Amino acid sequence: MKATPDLGAARLASPDLLRSVFRRHAAGVAVITARGDGGPVGFTATSLASVSAEPPMLSFAVGTGSSSWPAIATGDHVGVHVLGEHQQELAATFARSGADRFGPATAWREGPEGVPVLGGVPAWMVCRVAARVPAGDHRIVVAEVLFGDPTGHGRPLLYHQGRFNGLRD
């Protein structure tokens, strides 16, 4: 084994350590939507991951304390929207607690399975929830893709160092 002199000082695991490390990890930005009892709900997610090609499945994490969790905890379907760099304000709106996420500034329609589908996104999918796996103060939702459209325009929106950014060539 080769010694690496610049490892720095190791810190014990903590929420702050995890946040600090993941600030250095650039992640794509998505908005997850669902139909709730009181109307549409949604939140910004950077935890979107492909799980399986056959059948087509994905996963994302949702906090159990979020206002969207009750609808996702009991609903059968979710919408998954890949955001473009032109949608930084939309990402911020869906990330902000108490925001009017489906107000007049948000273009959306009812899509397949009654799921709210956002307009102007580079890609979207409607999925059937297959599992909700406990993970600390979150749940990992595994969902099977039923419908989608990858033909929207725009370069991907990224989240890095606590800010939304566009992809640079």
mmCIF file of C-alpha atoms in Angstrom:
data_model
loop_
_atom_site.group_PDB
_atom_site.id
_atom_site.type_symbol
_atom_site.label_atom_id
_atom_site.label_comp_id
_atom_site.label_asym_id
_atom_site.label_seq_id
_atom_site.Cartn_x
_atom_site.Cartn_y
_atom_site.Cartn_z
ATOM 1 C CA MET A 1 0.000 0.000 0.000
ATOM 2 C CA LYS A 2 1.308 3.435 -0.895
ATOM 3 C CA ALA A 3 1.077 6.139 1.780
ATOM 4 C CA THR A 4 -0.853 9.272 0.838
ATOM 5 C CA PRO A 5 0.412 12.251 2.833
ATOM 6 C CA ASP A 6 -2.472 14.643 2.027
ATOM 7 C CA LEU A 7 -5.477 12.782 3.452
ATOM 8 C CA GLY A 8 -6.215 15.476 6.014
ATOM 9 C CA ALA A 9 -7.685 14.781 9.422
ATOM 10 C CA ALA A 10 -10.398 12.154 9.637
ATOM 11 C CA ARG A 11 -13.585 13.271 11.389
ATOM 12 C CA LEU A 12 -16.162 11.117 13.097
ATOM 13 C CA ALA A 13 -19.369 10.572 11.158
ATOM 14 C CA SER A 14 -22.040 13.213 11.721
ATOM 15 C CA PRO A 15 -24.788 14.940 9.740
ATOM 16 C CA ASP A 16 -22.396 17.873 9.200
ATOM 17 C CA LEU A 17 -19.675 15.596 7.813
ATOM 18 C CA LEU A 18 -22.126 13.968 5.396
ATOM 19 C CA ARG A 19 -23.418 17.362 4.198
ATOM 20 C CA SER A 20 -19.860 18.672 3.798
ATOM 21 C CA VAL A 21 -18.761 15.686 1.720
ATOM 22 C CA PHE A 22 -21.856 15.737 -0.490
ATOM 23 C CA ARG A 23 -21.429 19.477 -1.191
ATOM 24 C CA ARG A 24 -18.432 18.344 -3.233
ATOM 25 C CA HIS A 25 -20.515 15.817 -5.189
ATOM 26 C CA ALA A 26 -22.223 17.342 -8.231
ATOM 27 C CA ALA A 27 -25.700 15.875 -8.648
ATOM 28 C CA GLY A 28 -28.446 16.188 -11.207
ATOM 29 C CA VAL A 29 -31.580 17.987 -10.052
ATOM 30 C CA ALA A 30 -35.052 16.500 -10.268
ATOM 31 C CA VAL A 31 -38.485 17.385 -8.972
ATOM 32 C CA ILE A 32 -40.665 14.587 -7.659
ATOM 33 C CA THR A 33 -44.442 15.146 -7.737
ATOM 34 C CA ALA A 34 -47.480 13.253 -6.500
ATOM 35 C CA ARG A 35 -51.200 13.710 -6.125
ATOM 36 C CA GLY A 36 -52.072 14.475 -2.512
ATOM 37 C CA ASP A 37 -55.391 14.647 -0.687
ATOM 38 C CA GLY A 38 -55.239 18.446 -0.704
ATOM 39 C CA GLY A 39 -53.856 18.792 -4.234
ATOM 40 C CA PRO A 40 -50.512 18.265 -5.914
ATOM 41 C CA VAL A 41 -47.312 17.986 -3.873
ATOM 42 C CA GLY A 42 -43.671 17.962 -4.858
ATOM 43 C CA PHE A 43 -40.082 18.495 -3.798
ATOM 44 C CA THR A 44 -36.614 18.981 -5.272
ATOM 45 C CA ALA A 45 -34.399 15.892 -5.171
ATOM 46 C CA THR A 46 -30.734 15.296 -5.932
ATOM 47 C CA SER A 47 -30.908 11.629 -4.992
ATOM 48 C CA LEU A 48 -32.429 10.330 -8.243
ATOM 49 C CA ALA A 49 -30.781 7.114 -9.450
ATOM 50 C CA SER A 50 -31.394 4.501 -12.109
ATOM 51 C CA VAL A 51 -31.969 1.094 -10.503
ATOM 52 C CA SER A 52 -32.853 -1.367 -13.258
ATOM 53 C CA ALA A 53 -33.268 -1.407 -17.034
ATOM 54 C CA GLU A 54 -35.486 -4.506 -17.084
ATOM 55 C CA PRO A 55 -37.947 -3.639 -15.758
ATOM 56 C CA PRO A 56 -37.160 0.096 -15.923
ATOM 57 C CA MET A 57 -36.874 1.261 -12.308
ATOM 58 C CA LEU A 58 -35.458 4.231 -10.417
ATOM 59 C CA SER A 59 -35.048 5.397 -6.852
ATOM 60 C CA PHE A 60 -35.016 8.634 -4.887
ATOM 61 C CA ALA A 61 -34.924 9.637 -1.226
ATOM 62 C CA VAL A 62 -37.592 11.653 0.571
ATOM 63 C CA GLY A 63 -37.496 12.986 4.121
ATOM 64 C CA THR A 64 -40.238 11.646 6.375
ATOM 65 C CA GLY A 65 -40.675 15.147 7.787
ATOM 66 C CA SER A 66 -41.291 16.747 4.393
ATOM 67 C CA SER A 67 -44.721 18.065 3.456
ATOM 68 C CA SER A 68 -44.703 15.734 0.426
ATOM 69 C CA TRP A 69 -44.067 12.556 2.401
ATOM 70 C CA PRO A 70 -47.713 11.779 3.379
ATOM 71 C CA ALA A 71 -48.783 11.701 -0.296
ATOM 72 C CA ILE A 72 -45.753 9.636 -1.332
ATOM 73 C CA ALA A 73 -46.160 7.320 1.678
ATOM 74 C CA THR A 74 -49.672 6.352 0.625
ATOM 75 C CA GLY A 75 -49.834 7.076 -3.103
ATOM 76 C CA ASP A 76 -49.348 4.552 -5.860
ATOM 77 C CA HIS A 77 -47.703 6.853 -8.444
ATOM 78 C CA VAL A 78 -45.119 9.645 -8.641
ATOM 79 C CA GLY A 79 -43.851 11.991 -11.310
ATOM 80 C CA VAL A 80 -40.106 12.372 -11.829
ATOM 81 C CA HIS A 81 -38.870 15.447 -13.696
ATOM 82 C CA VAL A 82 -35.280 16.028 -14.805
ATOM 83 C CA LEU A 83 -34.683 19.787 -14.634
ATOM 84 C CA GLY A 84 -32.763 21.930 -17.097
ATOM 85 C CA GLU A 85 -30.302 24.696 -16.274
ATOM 86 C CA HIS A 86 -33.013 27.212 -17.235
ATOM 87 C CA GLN A 87 -35.100 25.982 -14.271
ATOM 88 C CA GLN A 88 -33.040 27.118 -11.299
ATOM 89 C CA GLU A 89 -35.968 29.119 -9.903
ATOM 90 C CA LEU A 90 -38.301 26.124 -10.246
ATOM 91 C CA ALA A 91 -35.774 23.951 -8.380
ATOM 92 C CA ALA A 92 -35.508 26.593 -5.640
ATOM 93 C CA THR A 93 -39.305 26.868 -5.359
ATOM 94 C CA PHE A 94 -39.745 23.116 -4.902
ATOM 95 C CA ALA A 95 -36.863 23.074 -2.386
ATOM 96 C CA ARG A 96 -38.250 25.932 -0.261
ATOM 97 C CA SER A 97 -40.447 25.015 2.695
ATOM 98 C CA GLY A 98 -43.851 26.697 2.571
ATOM 99 C CA ALA A 99 -43.522 27.794 -1.078
ATOM 100 C CA ASP A 100 -46.541 27.820 -3.410
ATOM 101 C CA ARG A 101 -45.032 25.101 -5.568
ATOM 102 C CA PHE A 102 -47.989 24.696 -7.929
ATOM 103 C CA GLY A 103 -48.943 28.382 -8.067
ATOM 104 C CA PRO A 104 -49.281 30.517 -11.205
ATOM 105 C CA ALA A 105 -45.502 30.588 -11.814
ATOM 106 C CA THR A 106 -45.372 26.782 -12.230
ATOM 107 C CA ALA A 107 -46.432 25.290 -15.562
ATOM 108 C CA TRP A 108 -47.987 21.869 -14.985
ATOM 109 C CA ARG A 109 -50.834 19.602 -16.015
ATOM 110 C CA GLU A 110 -52.415 16.399 -14.836
ATOM 111 C CA GLY A 111 -50.585 13.531 -16.498
ATOM 112 C CA PRO A 112 -50.959 9.762 -16.633
ATOM 113 C CA GLU A 113 -52.360 8.176 -13.457
ATOM 114 C CA GLY A 114 -53.399 11.674 -12.286
ATOM 115 C CA VAL A 115 -49.802 12.614 -11.478
ATOM 116 C CA PRO A 116 -48.813 16.296 -11.792
ATOM 117 C CA VAL A 117 -46.434 16.661 -14.769
ATOM 118 C CA LEU A 118 -44.304 19.798 -14.964
ATOM 119 C CA GLY A 119 -43.936 21.715 -18.223
ATOM 120 C CA GLY A 120 -40.708 22.810 -19.883
ATOM 121 C CA VAL A 121 -38.522 20.049 -18.432
ATOM 122 C CA PRO A 122 -35.927 18.174 -20.506
ATOM 123 C CA ALA A 123 -37.450 14.831 -19.464
ATOM 124 C CA TRP A 124 -40.203 13.399 -17.269
ATOM 125 C CA MET A 125 -41.514 10.006 -16.166
ATOM 126 C CA VAL A 126 -44.578 8.713 -14.350
ATOM 127 C CA CYS A 127 -43.800 5.750 -12.118
ATOM 128 C CA ARG A 128 -45.604 3.204 -9.964
ATOM 129 C CA VAL A 129 -44.196 2.988 -6.445
ATOM 130 C CA ALA A 130 -42.795 -0.498 -5.846
ATOM 131 C CA ALA A 131 -41.166 -0.073 -2.398
ATOM 132 C CA ARG A 132 -40.476 2.394 0.383
ATOM 133 C CA VAL A 133 -37.337 1.416 2.284
ATOM 134 C CA PRO A 134 -36.590 2.990 5.699
ATOM 135 C CA ALA A 135 -33.249 4.832 5.761
ATOM 136 C CA GLY A 136 -32.783 6.965 8.880
ATOM 137 C CA ASP A 137 -34.983 10.071 8.689
ATOM 138 C CA HIS A 138 -35.708 9.347 5.004
ATOM 139 C CA ARG A 139 -37.296 6.671 2.893
ATOM 140 C CA ILE A 140 -35.763 5.342 -0.302
ATOM 141 C CA VAL A 141 -38.579 5.054 -2.818
ATOM 142 C CA VAL A 142 -38.121 2.477 -5.573
ATOM 143 C CA ALA A 143 -40.476 2.964 -8.504
ATOM 144 C CA GLU A 144 -41.158 1.325 -11.851
ATOM 145 C CA VAL A 145 -41.298 3.646 -14.858
ATOM 146 C CA LEU A 146 -44.647 3.446 -16.687
ATOM 147 C CA PHE A 147 -44.628 6.473 -19.010
ATOM 148 C CA GLY A 148 -42.197 9.210 -19.933
ATOM 149 C CA ASP A 149 -40.952 11.765 -22.401
ATOM 150 C CA PRO A 150 -37.202 12.395 -22.900
ATOM 151 C CA THR A 151 -37.616 14.910 -25.747
ATOM 152 C CA GLY A 152 -37.712 18.226 -23.860
ATOM 153 C CA HIS A 153 -35.076 20.889 -24.390
ATOM 154 C CA GLY A 154 -32.329 22.206 -22.175
ATOM 155 C CA ARG A 155 -29.029 21.240 -20.669
ATOM 156 C CA PRO A 156 -29.117 19.552 -17.229
ATOM 157 C CA LEU A 157 -29.304 21.470 -13.988
ATOM 158 C CA LEU A 158 -26.716 20.432 -11.386
ATOM 159 C CA TYR A 159 -26.427 21.005 -7.650
ATOM 160 C CA HIS A 160 -22.909 21.550 -6.306
ATOM 161 C CA GLN A 161 -21.407 23.396 -3.328
ATOM 162 C CA GLY A 162 -24.895 24.387 -2.141
ATOM 163 C CA ARG A 163 -25.857 26.076 -5.434
ATOM 164 C CA PHE A 164 -27.680 25.254 -8.637
ATOM 165 C CA ASN A 165 -25.380 25.334 -11.672
ATOM 166 C CA GLY A 166 -25.401 24.550 -15.353
ATOM 167 C CA LEU A 167 -23.202 21.942 -16.973
ATOM 168 C CA ARG A 168 -19.994 23.392 -18.369
ATOM 169 C CA ASP A 169 -18.251 21.943 -21.405
#
